[in-house]
Short mmCIF file of N, CA and C in Angstrom, two decimals:
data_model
loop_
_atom_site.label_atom_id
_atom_site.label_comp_id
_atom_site.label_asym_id
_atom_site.label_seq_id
_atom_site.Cartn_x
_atom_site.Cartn_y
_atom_site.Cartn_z
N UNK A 605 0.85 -1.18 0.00
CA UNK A 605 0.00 0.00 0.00
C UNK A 605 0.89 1.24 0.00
N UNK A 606 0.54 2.37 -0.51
CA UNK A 606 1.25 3.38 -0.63
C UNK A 606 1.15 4.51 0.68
N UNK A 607 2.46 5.13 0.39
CA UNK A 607 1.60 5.89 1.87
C UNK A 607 1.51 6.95 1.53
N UNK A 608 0.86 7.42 2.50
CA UNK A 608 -0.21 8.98 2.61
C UNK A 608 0.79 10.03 2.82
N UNK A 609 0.88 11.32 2.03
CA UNK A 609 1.74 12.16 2.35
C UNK A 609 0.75 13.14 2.89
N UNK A 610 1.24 13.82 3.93
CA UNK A 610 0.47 14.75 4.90
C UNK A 610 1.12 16.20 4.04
N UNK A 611 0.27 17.14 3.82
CA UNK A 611 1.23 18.49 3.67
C UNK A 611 0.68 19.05 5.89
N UNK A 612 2.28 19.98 5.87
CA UNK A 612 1.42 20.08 6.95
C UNK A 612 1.00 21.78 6.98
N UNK A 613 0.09 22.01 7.16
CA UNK A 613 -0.72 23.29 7.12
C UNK A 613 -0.54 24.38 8.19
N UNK A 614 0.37 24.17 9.59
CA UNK A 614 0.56 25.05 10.90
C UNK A 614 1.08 26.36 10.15
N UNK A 615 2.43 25.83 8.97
CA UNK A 615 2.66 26.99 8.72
C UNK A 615 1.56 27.97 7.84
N UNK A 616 1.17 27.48 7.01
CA UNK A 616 0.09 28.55 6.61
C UNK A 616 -1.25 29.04 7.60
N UNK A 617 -1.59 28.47 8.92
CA UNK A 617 -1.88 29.73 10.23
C UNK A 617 -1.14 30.60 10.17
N UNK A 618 0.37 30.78 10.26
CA UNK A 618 1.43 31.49 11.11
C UNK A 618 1.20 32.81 10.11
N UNK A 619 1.50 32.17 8.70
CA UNK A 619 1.60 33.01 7.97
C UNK A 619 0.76 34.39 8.05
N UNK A 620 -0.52 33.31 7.71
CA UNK A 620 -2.16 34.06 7.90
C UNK A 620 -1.73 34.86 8.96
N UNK A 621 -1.87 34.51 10.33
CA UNK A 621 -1.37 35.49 11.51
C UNK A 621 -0.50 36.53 11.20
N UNK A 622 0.42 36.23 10.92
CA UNK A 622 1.65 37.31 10.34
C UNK A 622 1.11 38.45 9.71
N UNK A 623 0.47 38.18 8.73
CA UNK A 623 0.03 38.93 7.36
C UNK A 623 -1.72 39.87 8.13
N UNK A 624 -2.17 39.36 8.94
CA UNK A 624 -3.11 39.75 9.27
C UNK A 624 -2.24 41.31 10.14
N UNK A 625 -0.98 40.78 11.37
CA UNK A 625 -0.80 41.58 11.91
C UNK A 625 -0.19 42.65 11.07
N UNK A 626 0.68 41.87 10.48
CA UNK A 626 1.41 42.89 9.83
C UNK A 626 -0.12 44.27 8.52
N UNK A 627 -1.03 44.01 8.37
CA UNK A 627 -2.13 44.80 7.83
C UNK A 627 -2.76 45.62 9.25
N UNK A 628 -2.65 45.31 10.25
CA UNK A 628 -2.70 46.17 10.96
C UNK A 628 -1.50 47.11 11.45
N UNK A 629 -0.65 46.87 11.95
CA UNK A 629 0.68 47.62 11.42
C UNK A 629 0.06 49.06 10.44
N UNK A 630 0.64 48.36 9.20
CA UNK A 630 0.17 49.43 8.12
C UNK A 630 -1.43 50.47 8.23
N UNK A 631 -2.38 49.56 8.62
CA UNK A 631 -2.98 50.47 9.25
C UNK A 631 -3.38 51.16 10.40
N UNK A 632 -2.31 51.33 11.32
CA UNK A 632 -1.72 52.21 12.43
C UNK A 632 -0.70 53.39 11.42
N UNK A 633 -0.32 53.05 11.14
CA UNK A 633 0.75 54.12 10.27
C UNK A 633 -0.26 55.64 9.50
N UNK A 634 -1.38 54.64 8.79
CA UNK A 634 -2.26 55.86 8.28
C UNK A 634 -2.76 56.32 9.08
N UNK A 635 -3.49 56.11 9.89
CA UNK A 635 -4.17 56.61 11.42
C UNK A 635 -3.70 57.46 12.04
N UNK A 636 -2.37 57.23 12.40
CA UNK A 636 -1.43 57.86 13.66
C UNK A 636 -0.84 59.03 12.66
N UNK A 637 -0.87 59.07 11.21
CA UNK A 637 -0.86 60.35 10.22
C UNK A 637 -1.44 61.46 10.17
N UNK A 638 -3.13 60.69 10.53
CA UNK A 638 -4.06 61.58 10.15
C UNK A 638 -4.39 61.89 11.46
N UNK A 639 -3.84 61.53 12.38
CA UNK A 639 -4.46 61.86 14.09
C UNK A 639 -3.28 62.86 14.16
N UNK A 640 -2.26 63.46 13.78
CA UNK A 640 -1.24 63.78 14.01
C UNK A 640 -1.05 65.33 13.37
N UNK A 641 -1.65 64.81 11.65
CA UNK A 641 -2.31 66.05 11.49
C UNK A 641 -3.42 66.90 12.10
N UNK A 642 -4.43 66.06 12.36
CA UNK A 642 -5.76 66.80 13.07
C UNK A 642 -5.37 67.37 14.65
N UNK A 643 -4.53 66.99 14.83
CA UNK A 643 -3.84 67.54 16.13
C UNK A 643 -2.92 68.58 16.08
N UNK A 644 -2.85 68.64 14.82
CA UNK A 644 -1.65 69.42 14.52
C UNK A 644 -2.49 71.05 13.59
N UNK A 645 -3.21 70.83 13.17
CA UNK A 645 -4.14 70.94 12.15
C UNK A 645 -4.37 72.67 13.19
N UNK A 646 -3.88 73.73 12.00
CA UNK A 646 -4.13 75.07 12.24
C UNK A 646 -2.54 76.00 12.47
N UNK A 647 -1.71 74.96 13.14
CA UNK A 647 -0.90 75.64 13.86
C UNK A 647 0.50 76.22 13.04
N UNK A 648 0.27 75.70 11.57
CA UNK A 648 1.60 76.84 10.50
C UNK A 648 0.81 77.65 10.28
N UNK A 649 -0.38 78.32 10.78
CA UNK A 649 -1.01 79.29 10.14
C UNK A 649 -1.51 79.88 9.08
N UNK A 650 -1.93 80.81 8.97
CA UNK A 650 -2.71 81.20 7.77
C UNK A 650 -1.87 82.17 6.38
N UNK A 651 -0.37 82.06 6.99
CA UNK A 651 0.52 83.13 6.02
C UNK A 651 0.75 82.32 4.75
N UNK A 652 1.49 82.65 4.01
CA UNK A 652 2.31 82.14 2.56
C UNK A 652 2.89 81.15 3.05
N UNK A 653 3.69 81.01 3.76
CA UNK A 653 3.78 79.65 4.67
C UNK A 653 3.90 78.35 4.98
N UNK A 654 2.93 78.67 5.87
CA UNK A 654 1.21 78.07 6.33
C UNK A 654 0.84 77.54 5.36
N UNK A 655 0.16 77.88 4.50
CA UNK A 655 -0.43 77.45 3.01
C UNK A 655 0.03 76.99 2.49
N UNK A 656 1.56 77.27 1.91
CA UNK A 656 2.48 76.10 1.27
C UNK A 656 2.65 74.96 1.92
N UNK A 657 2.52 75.10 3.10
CA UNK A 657 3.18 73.58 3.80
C UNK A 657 1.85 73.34 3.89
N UNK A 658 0.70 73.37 3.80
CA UNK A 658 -0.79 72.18 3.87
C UNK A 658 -0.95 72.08 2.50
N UNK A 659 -0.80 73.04 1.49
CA UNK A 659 -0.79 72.44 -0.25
C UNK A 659 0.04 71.49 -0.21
N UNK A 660 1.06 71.37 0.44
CA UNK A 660 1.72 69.98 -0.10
C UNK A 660 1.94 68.94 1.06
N UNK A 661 1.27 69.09 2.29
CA UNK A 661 1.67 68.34 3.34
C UNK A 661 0.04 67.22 2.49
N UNK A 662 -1.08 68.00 2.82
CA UNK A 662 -2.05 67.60 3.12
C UNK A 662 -2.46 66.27 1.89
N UNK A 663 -2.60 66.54 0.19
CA UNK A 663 -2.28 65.88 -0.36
C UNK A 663 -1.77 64.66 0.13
N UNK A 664 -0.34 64.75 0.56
CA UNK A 664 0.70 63.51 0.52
C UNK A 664 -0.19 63.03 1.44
N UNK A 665 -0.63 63.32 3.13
CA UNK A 665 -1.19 62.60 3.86
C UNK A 665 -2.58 61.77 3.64
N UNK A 666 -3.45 62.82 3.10
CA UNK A 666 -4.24 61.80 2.49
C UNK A 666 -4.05 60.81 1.43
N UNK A 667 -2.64 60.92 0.36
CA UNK A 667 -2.78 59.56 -0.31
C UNK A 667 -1.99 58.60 0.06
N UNK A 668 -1.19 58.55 1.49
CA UNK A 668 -0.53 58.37 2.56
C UNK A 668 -1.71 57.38 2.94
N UNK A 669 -2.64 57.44 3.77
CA UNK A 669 -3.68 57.42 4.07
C UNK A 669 -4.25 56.22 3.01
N UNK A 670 -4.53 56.85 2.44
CA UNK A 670 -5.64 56.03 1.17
C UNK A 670 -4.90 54.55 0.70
N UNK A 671 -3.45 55.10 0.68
CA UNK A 671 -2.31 53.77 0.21
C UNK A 671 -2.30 52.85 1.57
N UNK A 672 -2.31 52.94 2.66
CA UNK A 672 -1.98 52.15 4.13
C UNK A 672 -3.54 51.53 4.05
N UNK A 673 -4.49 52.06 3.26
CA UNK A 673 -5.88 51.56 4.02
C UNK A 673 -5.92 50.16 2.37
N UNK A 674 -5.71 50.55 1.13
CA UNK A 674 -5.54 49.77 0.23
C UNK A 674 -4.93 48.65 0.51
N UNK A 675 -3.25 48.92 1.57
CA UNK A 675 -2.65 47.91 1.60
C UNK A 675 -2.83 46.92 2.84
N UNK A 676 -3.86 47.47 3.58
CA UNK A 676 -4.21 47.00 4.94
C UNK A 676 -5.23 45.92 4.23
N UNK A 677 -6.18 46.41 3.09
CA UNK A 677 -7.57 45.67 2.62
C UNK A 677 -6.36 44.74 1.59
N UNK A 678 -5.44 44.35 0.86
CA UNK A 678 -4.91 43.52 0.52
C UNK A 678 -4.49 42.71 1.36
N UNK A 679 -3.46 43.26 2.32
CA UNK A 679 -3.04 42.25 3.26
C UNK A 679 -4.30 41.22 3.74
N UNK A 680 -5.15 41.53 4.10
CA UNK A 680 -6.37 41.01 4.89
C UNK A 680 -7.28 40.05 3.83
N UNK A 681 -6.91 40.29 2.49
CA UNK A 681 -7.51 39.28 1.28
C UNK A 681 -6.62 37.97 1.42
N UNK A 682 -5.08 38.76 1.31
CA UNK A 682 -4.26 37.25 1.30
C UNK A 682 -3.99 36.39 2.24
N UNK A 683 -4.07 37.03 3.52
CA UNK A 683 -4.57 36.17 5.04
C UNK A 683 -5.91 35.61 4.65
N UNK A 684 -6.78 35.95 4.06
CA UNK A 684 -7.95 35.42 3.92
C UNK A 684 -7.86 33.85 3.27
N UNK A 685 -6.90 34.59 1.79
CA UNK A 685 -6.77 33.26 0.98
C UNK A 685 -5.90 32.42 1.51
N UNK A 686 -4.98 32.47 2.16
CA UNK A 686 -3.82 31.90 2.72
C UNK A 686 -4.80 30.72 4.00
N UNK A 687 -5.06 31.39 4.88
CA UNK A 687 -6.70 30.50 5.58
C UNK A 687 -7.28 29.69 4.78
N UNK A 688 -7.64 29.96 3.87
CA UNK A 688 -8.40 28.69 2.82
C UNK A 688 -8.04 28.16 2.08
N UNK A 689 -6.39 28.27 1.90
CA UNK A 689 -5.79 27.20 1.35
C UNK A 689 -5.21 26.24 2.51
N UNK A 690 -5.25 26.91 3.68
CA UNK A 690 -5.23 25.76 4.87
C UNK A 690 -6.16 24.93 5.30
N UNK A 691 -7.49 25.34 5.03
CA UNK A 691 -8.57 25.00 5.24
C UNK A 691 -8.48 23.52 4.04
N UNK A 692 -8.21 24.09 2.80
CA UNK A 692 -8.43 23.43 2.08
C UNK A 692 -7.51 21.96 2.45
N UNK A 693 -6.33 22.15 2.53
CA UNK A 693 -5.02 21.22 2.88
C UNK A 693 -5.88 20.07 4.20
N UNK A 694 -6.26 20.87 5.12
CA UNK A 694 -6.69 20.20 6.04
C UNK A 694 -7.80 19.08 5.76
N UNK A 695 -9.09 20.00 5.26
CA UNK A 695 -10.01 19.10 4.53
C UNK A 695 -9.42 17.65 3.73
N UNK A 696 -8.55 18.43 2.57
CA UNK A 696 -7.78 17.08 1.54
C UNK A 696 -7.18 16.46 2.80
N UNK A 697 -6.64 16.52 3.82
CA UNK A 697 -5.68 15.44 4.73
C UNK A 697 -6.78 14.62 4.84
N UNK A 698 -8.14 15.25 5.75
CA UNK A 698 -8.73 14.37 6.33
C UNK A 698 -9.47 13.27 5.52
N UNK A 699 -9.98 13.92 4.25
CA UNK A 699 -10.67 13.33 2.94
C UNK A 699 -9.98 11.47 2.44
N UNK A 700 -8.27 12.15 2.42
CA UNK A 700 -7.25 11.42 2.23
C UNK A 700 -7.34 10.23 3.27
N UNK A 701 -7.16 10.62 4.51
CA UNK A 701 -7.01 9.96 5.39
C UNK A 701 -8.14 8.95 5.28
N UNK A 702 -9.21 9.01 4.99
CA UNK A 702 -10.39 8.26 5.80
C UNK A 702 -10.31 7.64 4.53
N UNK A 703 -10.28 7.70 2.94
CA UNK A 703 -10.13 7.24 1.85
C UNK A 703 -9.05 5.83 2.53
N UNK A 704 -7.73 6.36 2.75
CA UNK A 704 -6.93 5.38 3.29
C UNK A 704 -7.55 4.35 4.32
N UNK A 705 -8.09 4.56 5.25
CA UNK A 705 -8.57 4.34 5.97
C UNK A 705 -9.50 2.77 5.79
N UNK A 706 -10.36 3.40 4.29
CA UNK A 706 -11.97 2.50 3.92
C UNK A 706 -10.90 1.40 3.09
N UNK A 707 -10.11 1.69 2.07
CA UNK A 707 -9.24 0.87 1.69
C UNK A 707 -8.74 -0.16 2.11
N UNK A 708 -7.54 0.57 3.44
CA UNK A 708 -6.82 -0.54 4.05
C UNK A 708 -7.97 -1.20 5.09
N UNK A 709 -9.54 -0.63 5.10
CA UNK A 709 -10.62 -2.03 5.65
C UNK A 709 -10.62 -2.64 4.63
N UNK A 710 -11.43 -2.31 3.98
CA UNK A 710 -11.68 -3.18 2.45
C UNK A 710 -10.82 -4.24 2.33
N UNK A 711 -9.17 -3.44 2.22
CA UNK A 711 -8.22 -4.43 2.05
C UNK A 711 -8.63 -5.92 3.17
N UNK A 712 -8.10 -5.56 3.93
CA UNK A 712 -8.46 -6.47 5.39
C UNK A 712 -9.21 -7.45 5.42
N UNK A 713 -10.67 -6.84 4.94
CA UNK A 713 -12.10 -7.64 4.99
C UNK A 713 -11.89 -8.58 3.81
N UNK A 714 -11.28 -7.92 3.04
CA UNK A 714 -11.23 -9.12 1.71
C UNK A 714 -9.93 -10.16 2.13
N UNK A 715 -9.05 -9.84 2.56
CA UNK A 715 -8.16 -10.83 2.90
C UNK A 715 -8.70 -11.82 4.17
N UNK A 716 -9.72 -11.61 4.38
CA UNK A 716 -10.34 -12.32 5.61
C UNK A 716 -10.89 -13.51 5.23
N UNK A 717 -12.02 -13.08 3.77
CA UNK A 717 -12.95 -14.20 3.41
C UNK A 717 -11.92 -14.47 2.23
N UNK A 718 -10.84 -14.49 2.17
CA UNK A 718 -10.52 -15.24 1.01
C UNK A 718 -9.38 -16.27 1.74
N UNK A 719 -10.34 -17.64 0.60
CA UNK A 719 -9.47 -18.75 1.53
C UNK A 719 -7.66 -19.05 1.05
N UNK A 720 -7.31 -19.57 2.12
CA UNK A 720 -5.98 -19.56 1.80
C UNK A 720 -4.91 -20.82 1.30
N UNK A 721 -4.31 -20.46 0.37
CA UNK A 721 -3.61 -21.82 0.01
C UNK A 721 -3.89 -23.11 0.65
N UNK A 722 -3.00 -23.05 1.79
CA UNK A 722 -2.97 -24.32 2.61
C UNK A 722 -4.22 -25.07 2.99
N UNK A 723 -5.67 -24.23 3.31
CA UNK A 723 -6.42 -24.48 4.01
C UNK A 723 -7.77 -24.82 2.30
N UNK A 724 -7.31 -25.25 1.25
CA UNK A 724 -8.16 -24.94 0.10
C UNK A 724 -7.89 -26.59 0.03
N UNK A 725 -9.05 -27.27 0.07
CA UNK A 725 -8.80 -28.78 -0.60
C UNK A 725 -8.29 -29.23 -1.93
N UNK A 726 -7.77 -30.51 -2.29
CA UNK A 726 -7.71 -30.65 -3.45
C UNK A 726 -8.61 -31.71 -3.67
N UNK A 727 -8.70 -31.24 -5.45
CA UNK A 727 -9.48 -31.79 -6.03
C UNK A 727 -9.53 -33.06 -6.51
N UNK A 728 -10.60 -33.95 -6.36
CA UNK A 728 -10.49 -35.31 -6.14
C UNK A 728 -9.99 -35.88 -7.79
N UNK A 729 -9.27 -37.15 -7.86
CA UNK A 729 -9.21 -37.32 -9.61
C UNK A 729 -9.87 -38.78 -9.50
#
C-alpha cells in the first residue's frame, strides 16, 4: 500500500497570523498620520507659509492614508486566501485519510474471506 503524504498546514496559520498583523501595522501608520495632522491641524497658520506647507503636506497625507488603508484591505484578502488554502489542505488530509482508511478495511475484509492456500482442498481425480 502506498503511503499517505500529509502536507502540513501550521505553517500557513502562522503566515495568515503574520500577514493579518502585519495589515494592521500598516494600518496604524495611516491613522497615527491623520491623528497627528488633526492635532496638529491650524498651527503653521494662515501666512504664505502656512499654506504652502498644507498644499503639499495635506495631499501627501491623504494619499498616505488612502495607500496604508488599500494595503491594509490587501493584506487582509491574502490572510484570507492563505486560511483557505489551509482550510483546504486540512479538509484534503482528512478526505485522504479516511479514503486510506476504507481501503486498508476493504483491504483487510477481503483478505479475511478469502481462503488460503494451505487451508483450500484438493481436487479429487
Amino acid at each position: 500500500m502506498s503511503e499517505l503524504i500529509v502536507k502540513e498546514s501550521d505553517g500557513l496559520h502562522k503566515a495568515a497570523t503574520t500577514i493579518r498583523e502585519l495589515a494592521a501595522h500598516i494600518d496604524n501608520i495611516g491613522k497615527s498620520l491623520l491623528a497627528a495632522r488633526e492635532a496638529n491641524n491650524g498651527v503653521e497658520g494662515n501666512d504664505d507659509t502656512g499654506n504652502a506647507f498644507r498644499e503639499q503636506f495635506d495631499p501627501g497625507a491623504k494619499d498616505l492614508h488612502s495607500a496604508t488603508t488599500a494595503h491594509k484591505q490587501g493584506l487582509l484578502s491574502t490572510a484570507a486566501n492563505v486560511n483557505s488554502m489551509r482550510i483546504y489542505l486540512d479538509t484534503a488530509e482528512d478526505a485522504a485519510k479516511q479514503a486510506a482508511q476504507k481501503l486498508n478495511s476493504a483491504g483487510h475484509a477481503a483478505e479475511a474471506n478469502t481462503p488460503s492456500s494451505h487451508s483450500a482442498s484438493k481436487p479429487k481425480r
